[in-house]
PDB file of C-alpha atoms and ligand atoms in Angstrom:
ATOM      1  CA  UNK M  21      86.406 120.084 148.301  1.00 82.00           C
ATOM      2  CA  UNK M  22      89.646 121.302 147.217  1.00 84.00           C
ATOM      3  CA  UNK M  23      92.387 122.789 149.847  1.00 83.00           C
ATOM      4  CA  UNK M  24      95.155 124.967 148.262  1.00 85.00           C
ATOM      5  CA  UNK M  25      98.197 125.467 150.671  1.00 87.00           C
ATOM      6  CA  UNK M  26     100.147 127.827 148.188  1.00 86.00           C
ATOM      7  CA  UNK M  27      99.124 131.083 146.563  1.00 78.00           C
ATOM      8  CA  UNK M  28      99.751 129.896 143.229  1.00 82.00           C
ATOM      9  CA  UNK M  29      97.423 126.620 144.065  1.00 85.00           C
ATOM     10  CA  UNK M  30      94.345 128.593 144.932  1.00 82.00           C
ATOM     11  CA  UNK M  31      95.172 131.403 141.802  1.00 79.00           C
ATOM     12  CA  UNK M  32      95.019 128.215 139.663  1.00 84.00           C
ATOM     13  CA  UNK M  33      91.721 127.002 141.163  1.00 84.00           C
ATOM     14  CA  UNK M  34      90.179 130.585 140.800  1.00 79.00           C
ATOM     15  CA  UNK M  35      91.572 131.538 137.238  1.00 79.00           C
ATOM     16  CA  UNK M  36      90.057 127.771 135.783  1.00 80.00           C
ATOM     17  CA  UNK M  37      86.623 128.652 137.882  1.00 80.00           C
ATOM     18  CA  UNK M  38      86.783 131.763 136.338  1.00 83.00           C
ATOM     19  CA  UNK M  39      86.655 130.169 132.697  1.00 83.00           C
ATOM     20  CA  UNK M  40      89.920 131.000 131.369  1.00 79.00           C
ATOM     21  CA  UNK M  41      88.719 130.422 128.343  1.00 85.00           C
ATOM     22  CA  UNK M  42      87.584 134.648 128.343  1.00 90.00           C
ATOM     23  CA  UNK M  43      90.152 136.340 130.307  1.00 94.00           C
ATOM     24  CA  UNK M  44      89.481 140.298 130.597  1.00 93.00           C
ATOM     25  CA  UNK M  45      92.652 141.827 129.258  1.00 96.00           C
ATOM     26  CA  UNK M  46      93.144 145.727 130.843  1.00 96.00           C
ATOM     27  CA  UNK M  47      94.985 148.170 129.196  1.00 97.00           C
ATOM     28  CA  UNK M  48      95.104 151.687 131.037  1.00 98.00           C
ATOM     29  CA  UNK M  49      95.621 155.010 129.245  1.00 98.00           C
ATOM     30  CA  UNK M  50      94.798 158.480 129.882  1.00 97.00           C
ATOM     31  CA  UNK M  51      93.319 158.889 126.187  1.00 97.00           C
ATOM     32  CA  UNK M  52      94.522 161.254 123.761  1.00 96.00           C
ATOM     33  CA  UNK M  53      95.229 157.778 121.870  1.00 97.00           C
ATOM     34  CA  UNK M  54      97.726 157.541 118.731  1.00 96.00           C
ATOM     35  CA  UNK M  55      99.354 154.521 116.911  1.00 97.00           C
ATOM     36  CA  UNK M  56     101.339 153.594 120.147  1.00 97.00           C
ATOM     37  CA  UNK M  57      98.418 152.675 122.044  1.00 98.00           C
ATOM     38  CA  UNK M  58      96.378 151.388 119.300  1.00 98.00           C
ATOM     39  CA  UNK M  59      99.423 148.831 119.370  1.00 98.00           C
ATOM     40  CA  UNK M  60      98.854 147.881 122.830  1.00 98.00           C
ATOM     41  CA  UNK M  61      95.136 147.374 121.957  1.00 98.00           C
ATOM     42  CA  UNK M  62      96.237 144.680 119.203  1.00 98.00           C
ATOM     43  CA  UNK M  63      98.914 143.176 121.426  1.00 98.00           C
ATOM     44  CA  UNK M  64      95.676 142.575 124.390  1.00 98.00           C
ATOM     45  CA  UNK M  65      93.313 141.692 121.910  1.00 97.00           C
ATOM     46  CA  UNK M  66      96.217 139.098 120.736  1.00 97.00           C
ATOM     47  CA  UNK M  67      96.571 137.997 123.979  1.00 96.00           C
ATOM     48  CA  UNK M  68      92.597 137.919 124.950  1.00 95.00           C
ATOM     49  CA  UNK M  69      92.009 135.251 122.005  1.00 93.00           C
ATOM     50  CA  UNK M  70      89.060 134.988 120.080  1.00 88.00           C
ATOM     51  CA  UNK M  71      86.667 134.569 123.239  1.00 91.00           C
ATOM     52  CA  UNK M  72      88.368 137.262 125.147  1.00 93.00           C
ATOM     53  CA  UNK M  73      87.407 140.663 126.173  1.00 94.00           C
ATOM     54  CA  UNK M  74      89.855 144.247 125.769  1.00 96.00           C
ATOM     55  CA  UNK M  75      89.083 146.736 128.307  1.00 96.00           C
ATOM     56  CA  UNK M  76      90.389 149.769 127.298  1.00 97.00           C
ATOM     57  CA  UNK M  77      90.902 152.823 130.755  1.00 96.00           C
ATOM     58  CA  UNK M  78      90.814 156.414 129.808  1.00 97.00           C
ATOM     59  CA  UNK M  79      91.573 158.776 133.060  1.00 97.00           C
ATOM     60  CA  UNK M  80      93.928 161.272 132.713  1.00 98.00           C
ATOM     61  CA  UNK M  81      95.158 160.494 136.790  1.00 98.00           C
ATOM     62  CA  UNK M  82      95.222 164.078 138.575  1.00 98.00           C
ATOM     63  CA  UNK M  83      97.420 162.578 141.534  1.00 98.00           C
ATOM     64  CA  UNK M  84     100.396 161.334 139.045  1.00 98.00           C
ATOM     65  CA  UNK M  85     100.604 165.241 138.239  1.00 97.00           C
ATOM     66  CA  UNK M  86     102.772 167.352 140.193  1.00 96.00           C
ATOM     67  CA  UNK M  87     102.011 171.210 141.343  1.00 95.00           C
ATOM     68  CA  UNK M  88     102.527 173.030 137.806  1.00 93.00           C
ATOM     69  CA  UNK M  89     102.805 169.981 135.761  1.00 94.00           C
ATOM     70  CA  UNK M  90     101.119 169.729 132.810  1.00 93.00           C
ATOM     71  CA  UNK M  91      97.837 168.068 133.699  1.00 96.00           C
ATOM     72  CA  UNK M  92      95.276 171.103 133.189  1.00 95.00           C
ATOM     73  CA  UNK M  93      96.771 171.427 129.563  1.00 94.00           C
ATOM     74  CA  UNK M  94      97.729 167.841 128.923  1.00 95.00           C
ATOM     75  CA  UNK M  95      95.474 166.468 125.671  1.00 94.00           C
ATOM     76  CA  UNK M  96      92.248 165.263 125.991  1.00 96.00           C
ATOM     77  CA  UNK M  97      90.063 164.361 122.917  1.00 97.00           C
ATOM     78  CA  UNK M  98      87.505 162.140 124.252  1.00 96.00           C
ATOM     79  CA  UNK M  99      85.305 161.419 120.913  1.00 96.00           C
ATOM     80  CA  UNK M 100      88.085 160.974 118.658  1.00 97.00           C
ATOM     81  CA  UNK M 101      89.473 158.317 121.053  1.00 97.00           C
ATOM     82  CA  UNK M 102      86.183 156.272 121.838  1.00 96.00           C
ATOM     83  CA  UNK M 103      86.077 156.197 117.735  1.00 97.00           C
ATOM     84  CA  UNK M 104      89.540 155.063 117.267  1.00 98.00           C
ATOM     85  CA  UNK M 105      88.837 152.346 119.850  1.00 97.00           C
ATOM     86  CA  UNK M 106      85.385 151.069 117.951  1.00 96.00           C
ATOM     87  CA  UNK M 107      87.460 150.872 114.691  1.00 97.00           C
ATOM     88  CA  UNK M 108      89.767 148.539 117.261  1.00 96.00           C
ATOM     89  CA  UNK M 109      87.109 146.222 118.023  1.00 95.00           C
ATOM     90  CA  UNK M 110      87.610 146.893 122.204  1.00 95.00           C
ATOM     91  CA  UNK M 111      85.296 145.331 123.862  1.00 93.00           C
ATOM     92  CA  UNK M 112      84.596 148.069 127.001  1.00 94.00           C
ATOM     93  CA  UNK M 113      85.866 151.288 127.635  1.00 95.00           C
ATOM     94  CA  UNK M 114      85.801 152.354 130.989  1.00 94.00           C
ATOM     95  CA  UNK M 115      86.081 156.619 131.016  1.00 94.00           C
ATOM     96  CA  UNK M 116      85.096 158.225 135.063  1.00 94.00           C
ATOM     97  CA  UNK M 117      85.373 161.467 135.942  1.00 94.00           C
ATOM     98  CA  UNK M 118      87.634 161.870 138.932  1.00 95.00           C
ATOM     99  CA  UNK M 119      84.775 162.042 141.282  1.00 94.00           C
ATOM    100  CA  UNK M 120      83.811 158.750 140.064  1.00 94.00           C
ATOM    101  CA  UNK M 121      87.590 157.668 141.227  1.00 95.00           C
ATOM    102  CA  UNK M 122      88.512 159.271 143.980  1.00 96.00           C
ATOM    103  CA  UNK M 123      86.557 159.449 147.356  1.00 95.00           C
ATOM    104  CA  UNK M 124      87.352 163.146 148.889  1.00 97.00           C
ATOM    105  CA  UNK M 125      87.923 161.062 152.335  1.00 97.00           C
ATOM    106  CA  UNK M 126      90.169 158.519 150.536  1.00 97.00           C
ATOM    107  CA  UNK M 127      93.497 157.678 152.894  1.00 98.00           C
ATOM    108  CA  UNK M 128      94.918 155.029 151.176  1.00 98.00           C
ATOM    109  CA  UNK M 129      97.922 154.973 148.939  1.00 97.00           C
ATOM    110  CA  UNK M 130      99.893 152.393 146.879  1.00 98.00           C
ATOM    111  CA  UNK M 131     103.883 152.531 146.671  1.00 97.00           C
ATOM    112  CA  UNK M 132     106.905 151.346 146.028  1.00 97.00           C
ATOM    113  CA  UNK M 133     108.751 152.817 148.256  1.00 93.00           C
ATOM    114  CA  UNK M 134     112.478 152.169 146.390  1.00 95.00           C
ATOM    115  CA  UNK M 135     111.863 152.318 142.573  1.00 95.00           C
ATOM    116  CA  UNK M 136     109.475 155.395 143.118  1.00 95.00           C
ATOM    117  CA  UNK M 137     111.977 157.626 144.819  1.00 95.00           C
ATOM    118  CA  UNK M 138     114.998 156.856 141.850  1.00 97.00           C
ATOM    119  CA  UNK M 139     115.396 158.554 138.088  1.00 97.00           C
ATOM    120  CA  UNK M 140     112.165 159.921 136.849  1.00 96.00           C
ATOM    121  CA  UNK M 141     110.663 159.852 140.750  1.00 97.00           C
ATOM    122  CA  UNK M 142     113.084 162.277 141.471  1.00 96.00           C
ATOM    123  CA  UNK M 143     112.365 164.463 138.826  1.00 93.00           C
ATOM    124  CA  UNK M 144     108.608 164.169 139.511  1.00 96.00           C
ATOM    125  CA  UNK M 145     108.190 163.629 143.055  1.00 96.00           C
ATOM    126  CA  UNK M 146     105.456 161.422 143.932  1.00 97.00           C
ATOM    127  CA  UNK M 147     104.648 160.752 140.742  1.00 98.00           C
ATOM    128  CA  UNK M 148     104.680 156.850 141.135  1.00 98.00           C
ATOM    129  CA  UNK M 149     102.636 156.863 143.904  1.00 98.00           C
ATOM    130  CA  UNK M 150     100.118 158.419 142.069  1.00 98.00           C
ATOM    131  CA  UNK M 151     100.573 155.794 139.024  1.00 98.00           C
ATOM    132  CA  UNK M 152     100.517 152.862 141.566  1.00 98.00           C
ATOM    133  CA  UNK M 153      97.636 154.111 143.315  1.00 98.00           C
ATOM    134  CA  UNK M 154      95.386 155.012 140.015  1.00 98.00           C
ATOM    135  CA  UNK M 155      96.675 151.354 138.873  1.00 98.00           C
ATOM    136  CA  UNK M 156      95.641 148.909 141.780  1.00 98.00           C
ATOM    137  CA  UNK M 157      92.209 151.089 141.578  1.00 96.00           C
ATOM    138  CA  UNK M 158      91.819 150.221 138.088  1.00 95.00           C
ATOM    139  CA  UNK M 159      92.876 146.595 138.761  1.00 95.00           C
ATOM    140  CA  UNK M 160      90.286 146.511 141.960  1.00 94.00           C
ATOM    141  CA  UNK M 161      87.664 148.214 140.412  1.00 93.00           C
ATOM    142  CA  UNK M 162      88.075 145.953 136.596  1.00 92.00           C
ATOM    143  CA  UNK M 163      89.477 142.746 138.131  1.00 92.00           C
ATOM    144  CA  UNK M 164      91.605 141.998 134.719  1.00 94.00           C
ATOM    145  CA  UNK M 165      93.360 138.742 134.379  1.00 94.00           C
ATOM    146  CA  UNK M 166      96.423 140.529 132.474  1.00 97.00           C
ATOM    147  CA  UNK M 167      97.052 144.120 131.711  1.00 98.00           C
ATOM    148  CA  UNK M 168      99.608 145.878 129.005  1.00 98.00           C
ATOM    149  CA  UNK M 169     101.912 148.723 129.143  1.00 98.00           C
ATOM    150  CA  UNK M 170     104.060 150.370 126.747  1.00 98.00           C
ATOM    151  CA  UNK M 171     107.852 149.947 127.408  1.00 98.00           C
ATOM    152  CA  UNK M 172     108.075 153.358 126.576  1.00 98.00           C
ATOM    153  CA  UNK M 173     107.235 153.976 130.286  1.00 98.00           C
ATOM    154  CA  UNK M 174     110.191 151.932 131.653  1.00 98.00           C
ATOM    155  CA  UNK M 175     110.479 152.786 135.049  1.00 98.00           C
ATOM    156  CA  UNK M 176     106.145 152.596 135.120  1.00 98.00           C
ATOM    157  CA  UNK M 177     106.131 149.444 134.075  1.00 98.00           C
ATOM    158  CA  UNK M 178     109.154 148.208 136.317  1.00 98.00           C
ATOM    159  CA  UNK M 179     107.210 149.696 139.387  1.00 98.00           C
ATOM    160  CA  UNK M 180     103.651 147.992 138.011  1.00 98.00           C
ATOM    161  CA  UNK M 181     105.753 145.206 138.052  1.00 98.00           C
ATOM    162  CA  UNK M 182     106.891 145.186 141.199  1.00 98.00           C
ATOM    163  CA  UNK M 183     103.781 146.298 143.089  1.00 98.00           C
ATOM    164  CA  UNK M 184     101.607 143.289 140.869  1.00 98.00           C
ATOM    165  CA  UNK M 185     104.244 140.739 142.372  1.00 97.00           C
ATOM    166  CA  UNK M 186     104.922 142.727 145.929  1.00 98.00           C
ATOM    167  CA  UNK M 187     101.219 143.187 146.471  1.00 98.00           C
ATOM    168  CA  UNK M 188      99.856 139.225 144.900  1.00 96.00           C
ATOM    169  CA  UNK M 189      98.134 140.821 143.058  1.00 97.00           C
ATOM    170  CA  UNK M 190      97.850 137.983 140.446  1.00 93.00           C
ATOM    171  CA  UNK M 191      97.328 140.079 137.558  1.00 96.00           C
ATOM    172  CA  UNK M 192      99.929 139.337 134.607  1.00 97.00           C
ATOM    173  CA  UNK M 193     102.109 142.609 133.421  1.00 98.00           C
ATOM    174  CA  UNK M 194     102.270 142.385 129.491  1.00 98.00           C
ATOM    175  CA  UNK M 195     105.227 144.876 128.267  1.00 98.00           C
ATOM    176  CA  UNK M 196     104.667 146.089 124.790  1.00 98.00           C
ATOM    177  CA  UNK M 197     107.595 147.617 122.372  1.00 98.00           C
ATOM    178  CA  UNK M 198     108.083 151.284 121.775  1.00 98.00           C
ATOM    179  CA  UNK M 199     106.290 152.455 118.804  1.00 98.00           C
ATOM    180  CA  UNK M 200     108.272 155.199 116.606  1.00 98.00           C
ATOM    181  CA  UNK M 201     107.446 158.128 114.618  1.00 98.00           C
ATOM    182  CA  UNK M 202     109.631 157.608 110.861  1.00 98.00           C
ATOM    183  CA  UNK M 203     112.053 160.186 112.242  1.00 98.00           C
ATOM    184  CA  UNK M 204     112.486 157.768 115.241  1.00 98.00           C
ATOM    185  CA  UNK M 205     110.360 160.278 117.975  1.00 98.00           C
ATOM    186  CA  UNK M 206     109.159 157.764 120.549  1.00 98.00           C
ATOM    187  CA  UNK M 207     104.806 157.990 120.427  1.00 98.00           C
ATOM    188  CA  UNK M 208     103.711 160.234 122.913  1.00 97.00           C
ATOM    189  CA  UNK M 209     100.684 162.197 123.212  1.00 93.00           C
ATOM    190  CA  UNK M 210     102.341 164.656 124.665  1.00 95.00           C
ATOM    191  CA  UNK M 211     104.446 165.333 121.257  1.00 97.00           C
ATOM    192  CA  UNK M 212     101.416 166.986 119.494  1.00 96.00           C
ATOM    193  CA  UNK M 213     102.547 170.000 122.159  1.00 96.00           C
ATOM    194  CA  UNK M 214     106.288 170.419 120.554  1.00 98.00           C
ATOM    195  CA  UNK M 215     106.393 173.677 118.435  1.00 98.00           C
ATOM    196  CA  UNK M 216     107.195 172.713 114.881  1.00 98.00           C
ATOM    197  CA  UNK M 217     111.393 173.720 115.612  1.00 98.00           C
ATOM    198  CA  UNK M 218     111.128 171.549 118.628  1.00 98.00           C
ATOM    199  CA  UNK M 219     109.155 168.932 116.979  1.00 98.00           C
ATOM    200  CA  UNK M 220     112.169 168.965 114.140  1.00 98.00           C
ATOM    201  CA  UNK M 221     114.827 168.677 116.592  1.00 98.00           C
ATOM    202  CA  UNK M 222     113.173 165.745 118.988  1.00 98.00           C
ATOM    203  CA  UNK M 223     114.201 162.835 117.485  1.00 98.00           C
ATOM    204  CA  UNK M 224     117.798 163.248 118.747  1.00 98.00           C
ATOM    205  CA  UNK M 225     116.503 161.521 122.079  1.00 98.00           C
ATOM    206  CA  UNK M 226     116.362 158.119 119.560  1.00 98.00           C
ATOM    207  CA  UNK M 227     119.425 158.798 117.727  1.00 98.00           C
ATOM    208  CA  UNK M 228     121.485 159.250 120.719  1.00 98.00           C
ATOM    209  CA  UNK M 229     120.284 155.900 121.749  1.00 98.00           C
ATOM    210  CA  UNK M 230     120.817 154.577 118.551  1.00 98.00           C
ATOM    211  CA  UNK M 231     124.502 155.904 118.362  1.00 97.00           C
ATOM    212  CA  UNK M 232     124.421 153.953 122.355  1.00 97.00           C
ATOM    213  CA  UNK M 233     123.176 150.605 121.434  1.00 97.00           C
ATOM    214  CA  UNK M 234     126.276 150.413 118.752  1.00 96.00           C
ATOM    215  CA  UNK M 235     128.324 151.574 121.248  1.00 96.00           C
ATOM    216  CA  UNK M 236     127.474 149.235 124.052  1.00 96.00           C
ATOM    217  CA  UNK M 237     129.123 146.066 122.877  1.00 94.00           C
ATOM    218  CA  UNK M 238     132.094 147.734 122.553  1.00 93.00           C
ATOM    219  CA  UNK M 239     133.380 147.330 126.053  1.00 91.00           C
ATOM    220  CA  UNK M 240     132.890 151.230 126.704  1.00 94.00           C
ATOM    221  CA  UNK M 241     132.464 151.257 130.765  1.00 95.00           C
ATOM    222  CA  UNK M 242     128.372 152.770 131.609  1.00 96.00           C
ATOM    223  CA  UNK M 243     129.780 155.867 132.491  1.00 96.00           C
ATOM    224  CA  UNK M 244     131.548 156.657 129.621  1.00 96.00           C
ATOM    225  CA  UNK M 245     128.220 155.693 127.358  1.00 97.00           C
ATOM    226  CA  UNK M 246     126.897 158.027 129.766  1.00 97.00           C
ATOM    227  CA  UNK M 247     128.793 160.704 129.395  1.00 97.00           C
ATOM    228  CA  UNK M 248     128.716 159.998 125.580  1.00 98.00           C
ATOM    229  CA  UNK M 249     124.898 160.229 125.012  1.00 98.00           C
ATOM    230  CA  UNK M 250     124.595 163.409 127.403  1.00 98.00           C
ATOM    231  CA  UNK M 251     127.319 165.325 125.054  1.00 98.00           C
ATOM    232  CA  UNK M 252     125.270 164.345 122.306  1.00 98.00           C
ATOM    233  CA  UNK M 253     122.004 165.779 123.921  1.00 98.00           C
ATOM    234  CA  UNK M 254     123.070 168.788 125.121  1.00 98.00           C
ATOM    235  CA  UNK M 255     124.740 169.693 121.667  1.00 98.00           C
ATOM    236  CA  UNK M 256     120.832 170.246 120.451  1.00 98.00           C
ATOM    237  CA  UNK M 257     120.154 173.615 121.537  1.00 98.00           C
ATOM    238  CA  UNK M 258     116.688 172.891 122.143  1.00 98.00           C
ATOM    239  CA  UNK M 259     117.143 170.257 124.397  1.00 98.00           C
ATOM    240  CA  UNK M 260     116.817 170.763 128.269  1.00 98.00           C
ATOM    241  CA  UNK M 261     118.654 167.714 129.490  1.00 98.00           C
ATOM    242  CA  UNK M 262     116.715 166.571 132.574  1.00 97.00           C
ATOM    243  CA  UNK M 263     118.311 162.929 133.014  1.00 97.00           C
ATOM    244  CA  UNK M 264     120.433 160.380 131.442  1.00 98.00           C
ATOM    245  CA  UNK M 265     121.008 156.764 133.215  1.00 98.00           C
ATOM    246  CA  UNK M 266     122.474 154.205 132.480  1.00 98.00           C
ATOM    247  CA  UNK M 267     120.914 150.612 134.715  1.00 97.00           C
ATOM    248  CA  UNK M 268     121.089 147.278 134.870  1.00 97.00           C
ATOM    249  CA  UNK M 269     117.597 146.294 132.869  1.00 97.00           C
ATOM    250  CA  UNK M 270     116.201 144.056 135.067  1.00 95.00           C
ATOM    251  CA  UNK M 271     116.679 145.629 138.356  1.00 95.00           C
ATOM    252  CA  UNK M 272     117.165 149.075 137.298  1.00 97.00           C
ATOM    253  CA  UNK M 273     120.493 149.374 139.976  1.00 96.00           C
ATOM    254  CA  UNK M 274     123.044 151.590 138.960  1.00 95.00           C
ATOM    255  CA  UNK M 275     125.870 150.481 136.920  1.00 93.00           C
ATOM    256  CA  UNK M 276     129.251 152.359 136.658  1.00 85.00           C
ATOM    257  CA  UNK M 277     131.701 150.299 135.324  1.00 90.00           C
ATOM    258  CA  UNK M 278     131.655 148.132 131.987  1.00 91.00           C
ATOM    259  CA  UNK M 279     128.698 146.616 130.807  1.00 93.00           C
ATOM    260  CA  UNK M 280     128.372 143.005 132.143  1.00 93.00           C
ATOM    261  CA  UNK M 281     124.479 142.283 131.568  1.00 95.00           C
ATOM    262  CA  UNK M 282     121.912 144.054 129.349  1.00 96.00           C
ATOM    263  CA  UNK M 283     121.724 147.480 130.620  1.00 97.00           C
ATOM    264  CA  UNK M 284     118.826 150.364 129.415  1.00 98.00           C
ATOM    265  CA  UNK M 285     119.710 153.616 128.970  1.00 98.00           C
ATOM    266  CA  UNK M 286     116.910 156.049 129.966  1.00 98.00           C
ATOM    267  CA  UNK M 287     116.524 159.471 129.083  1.00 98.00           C
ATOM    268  CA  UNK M 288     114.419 162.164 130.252  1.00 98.00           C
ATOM    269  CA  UNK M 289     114.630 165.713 127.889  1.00 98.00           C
ATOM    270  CA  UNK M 290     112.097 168.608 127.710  1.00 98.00           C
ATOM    271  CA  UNK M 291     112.005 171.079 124.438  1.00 98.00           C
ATOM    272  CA  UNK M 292     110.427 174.161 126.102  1.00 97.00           C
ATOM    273  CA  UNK M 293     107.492 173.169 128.271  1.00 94.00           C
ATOM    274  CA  UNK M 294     107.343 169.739 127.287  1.00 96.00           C
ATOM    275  CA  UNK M 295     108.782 166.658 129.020  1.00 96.00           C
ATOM    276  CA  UNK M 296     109.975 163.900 126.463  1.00 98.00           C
ATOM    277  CA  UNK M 297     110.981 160.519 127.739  1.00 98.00           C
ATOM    278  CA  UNK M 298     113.029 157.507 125.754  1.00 98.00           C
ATOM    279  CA  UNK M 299     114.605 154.428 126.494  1.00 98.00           C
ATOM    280  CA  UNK M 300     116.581 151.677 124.623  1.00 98.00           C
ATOM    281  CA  UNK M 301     117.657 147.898 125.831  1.00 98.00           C
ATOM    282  CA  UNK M 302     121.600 147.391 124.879  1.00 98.00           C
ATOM    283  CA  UNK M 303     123.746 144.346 124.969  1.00 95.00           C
ATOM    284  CA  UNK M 304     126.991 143.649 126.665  1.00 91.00           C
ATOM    285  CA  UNK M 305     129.960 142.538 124.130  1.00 82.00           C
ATOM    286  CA  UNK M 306     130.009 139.504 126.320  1.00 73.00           C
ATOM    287  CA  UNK M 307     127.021 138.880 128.974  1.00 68.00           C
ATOM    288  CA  UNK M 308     128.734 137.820 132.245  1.00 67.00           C
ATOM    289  CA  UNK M 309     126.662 135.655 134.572  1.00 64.00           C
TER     290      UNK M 309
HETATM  291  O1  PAF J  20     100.999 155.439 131.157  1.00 87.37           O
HETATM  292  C1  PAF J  20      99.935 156.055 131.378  1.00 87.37           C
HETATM  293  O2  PAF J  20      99.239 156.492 130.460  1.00 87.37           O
HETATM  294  C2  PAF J  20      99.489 156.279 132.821  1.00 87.37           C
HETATM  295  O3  PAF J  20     100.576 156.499 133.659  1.00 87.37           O
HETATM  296  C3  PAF J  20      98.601 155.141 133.370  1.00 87.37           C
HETATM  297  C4  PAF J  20      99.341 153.820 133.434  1.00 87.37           C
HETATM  298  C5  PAF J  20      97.366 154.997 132.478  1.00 87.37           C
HETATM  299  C6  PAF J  20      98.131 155.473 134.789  1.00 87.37           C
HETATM  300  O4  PAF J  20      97.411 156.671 134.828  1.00 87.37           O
END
């Protein structure tokens, strides 16, 4: 008989008596897929090894949608996605109807009650409860041994983070890189909405943060960079500036003064009704312990 006195003893025990050979690799979407998510597919099935199984979740998540957001008219193509998912070689797809998800006498929510309240959770109240709640469901109900996310959704995956490790939940959070349209548009299902002018003017969300990242070594203090990338956004007439911030990367606290650490800049822009977010890692000229 074994005796574990730690959490990370008895995780051990469990994960080797659960043949970690085949770990179950999650990675959540709400469908409408494109070349983005088909990334994160490759970078779990990577990670699952040969032996392992993907899991792919498709649930567009009513409670992560505010009153008049867009989740009546956000896209849904349910045929075209389990096909693009075969072609991927996933192993399970897991697809409910809300009814299947949500018990009308649930009273139990997940969240983090900092990170969800700051930059995009002020914008879209309770929208992180909503993604923290749909998330621990998905982790209860699938019982992965890792799970990705696109880094696309910064904050997301910095509150998935937090909740995994606040909660011991013992699930490992696998970050995967922004993919890019050859204009530089971040991948987003919800770009297929932008009206052809709006598509056209778009990618000046990446080359502001281009024009940042050279910027950032520079010495420039985060509030000038700031002020910097905002000028640039709001000088495309089809932008509706919603948020620009500047954080420390790791913690996502607020920086004002120069850059000491890696910082992310994180922008949130809608062209007409549609809400377009982007972010980008930049380096200190000289990282300061
Ligand atoms: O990033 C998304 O697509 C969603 O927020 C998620 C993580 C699938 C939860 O509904």
């Amino acid at each position: 008989m074994q005796i574990a006195r730690t959490k990370a003893e008895i995780r051990k025990l469990c994960t080797q008596w659960r043949d970690p050979a085949t770990p179950v690799i999650l990675v959540p979407t709400m469908g409408f897929l494109h070349d983005g998510h088909l990334s994160l597919m490759r970078l779990a099935r990577q990670q699952a090894g040969p032996e392992g199984r993907v899991i792919a979740s498709i649930f567009v998540n009513p409670t992560q949608f505010g009153p008049g957001e867009d989740f009546d008219s956000y896209p849904r193509d349910e045929t075209r996605d389990f096909d693009l998912l075969r072609a991927e070689g996933i192993d399970a797809i897991f697809a409910p109807e809300a009814s299947e998800v949500y018990d009308p006498e649930a009273q139990t929510i997940v969240e983090t009650t900092e990170l969800a309240k700051t930059l995009i959770g002020k914008l879209r109240p309770g929208h992180f409860r909503g993604v923290a709640t749909i998330v621990t469901k998905l982790f209860n109900i699938i019982r992965p041994d890792a799970a990705v996310f696109g880094e696309k959704d910064y904050q997301q995956l910095a509150v998935i983070r937090t909740m995994t490790r606040d909660l011991d939940m013992g699930i490992d959070i696998i970050g995967a890189p922004i993919q890019r349209e050859a204009d530089g548009l971040a991948m987003s299902s919800r770009n297929v909405r932008l009206t052809s002018e709006d598509r056209a003017a778009a990618p000046i969300l990446s080359r502001a943060l281009d024009q940042a990242e050279a910027m950032a070594p520079s010495g420039i203090t985060a509030s000038r960079l700031r002020s910097h990338v905002r000028a640039m956004l709001e000088a495309e007439p089809r932008a509706r500036v919603q948020s620009v911030d500047i954080r420390d990367a790791a913690t996502l606290a607020t920086i004002s003064g120069p850059l000491t650490r890696p910082a992310v800049i994180l922008l949130a822009v809608s062209f007409g009704k549609v809400f377009l977010i982007d972010n980008r890692v930049v380096q200190p000229a000289q990282e300061i312990p």
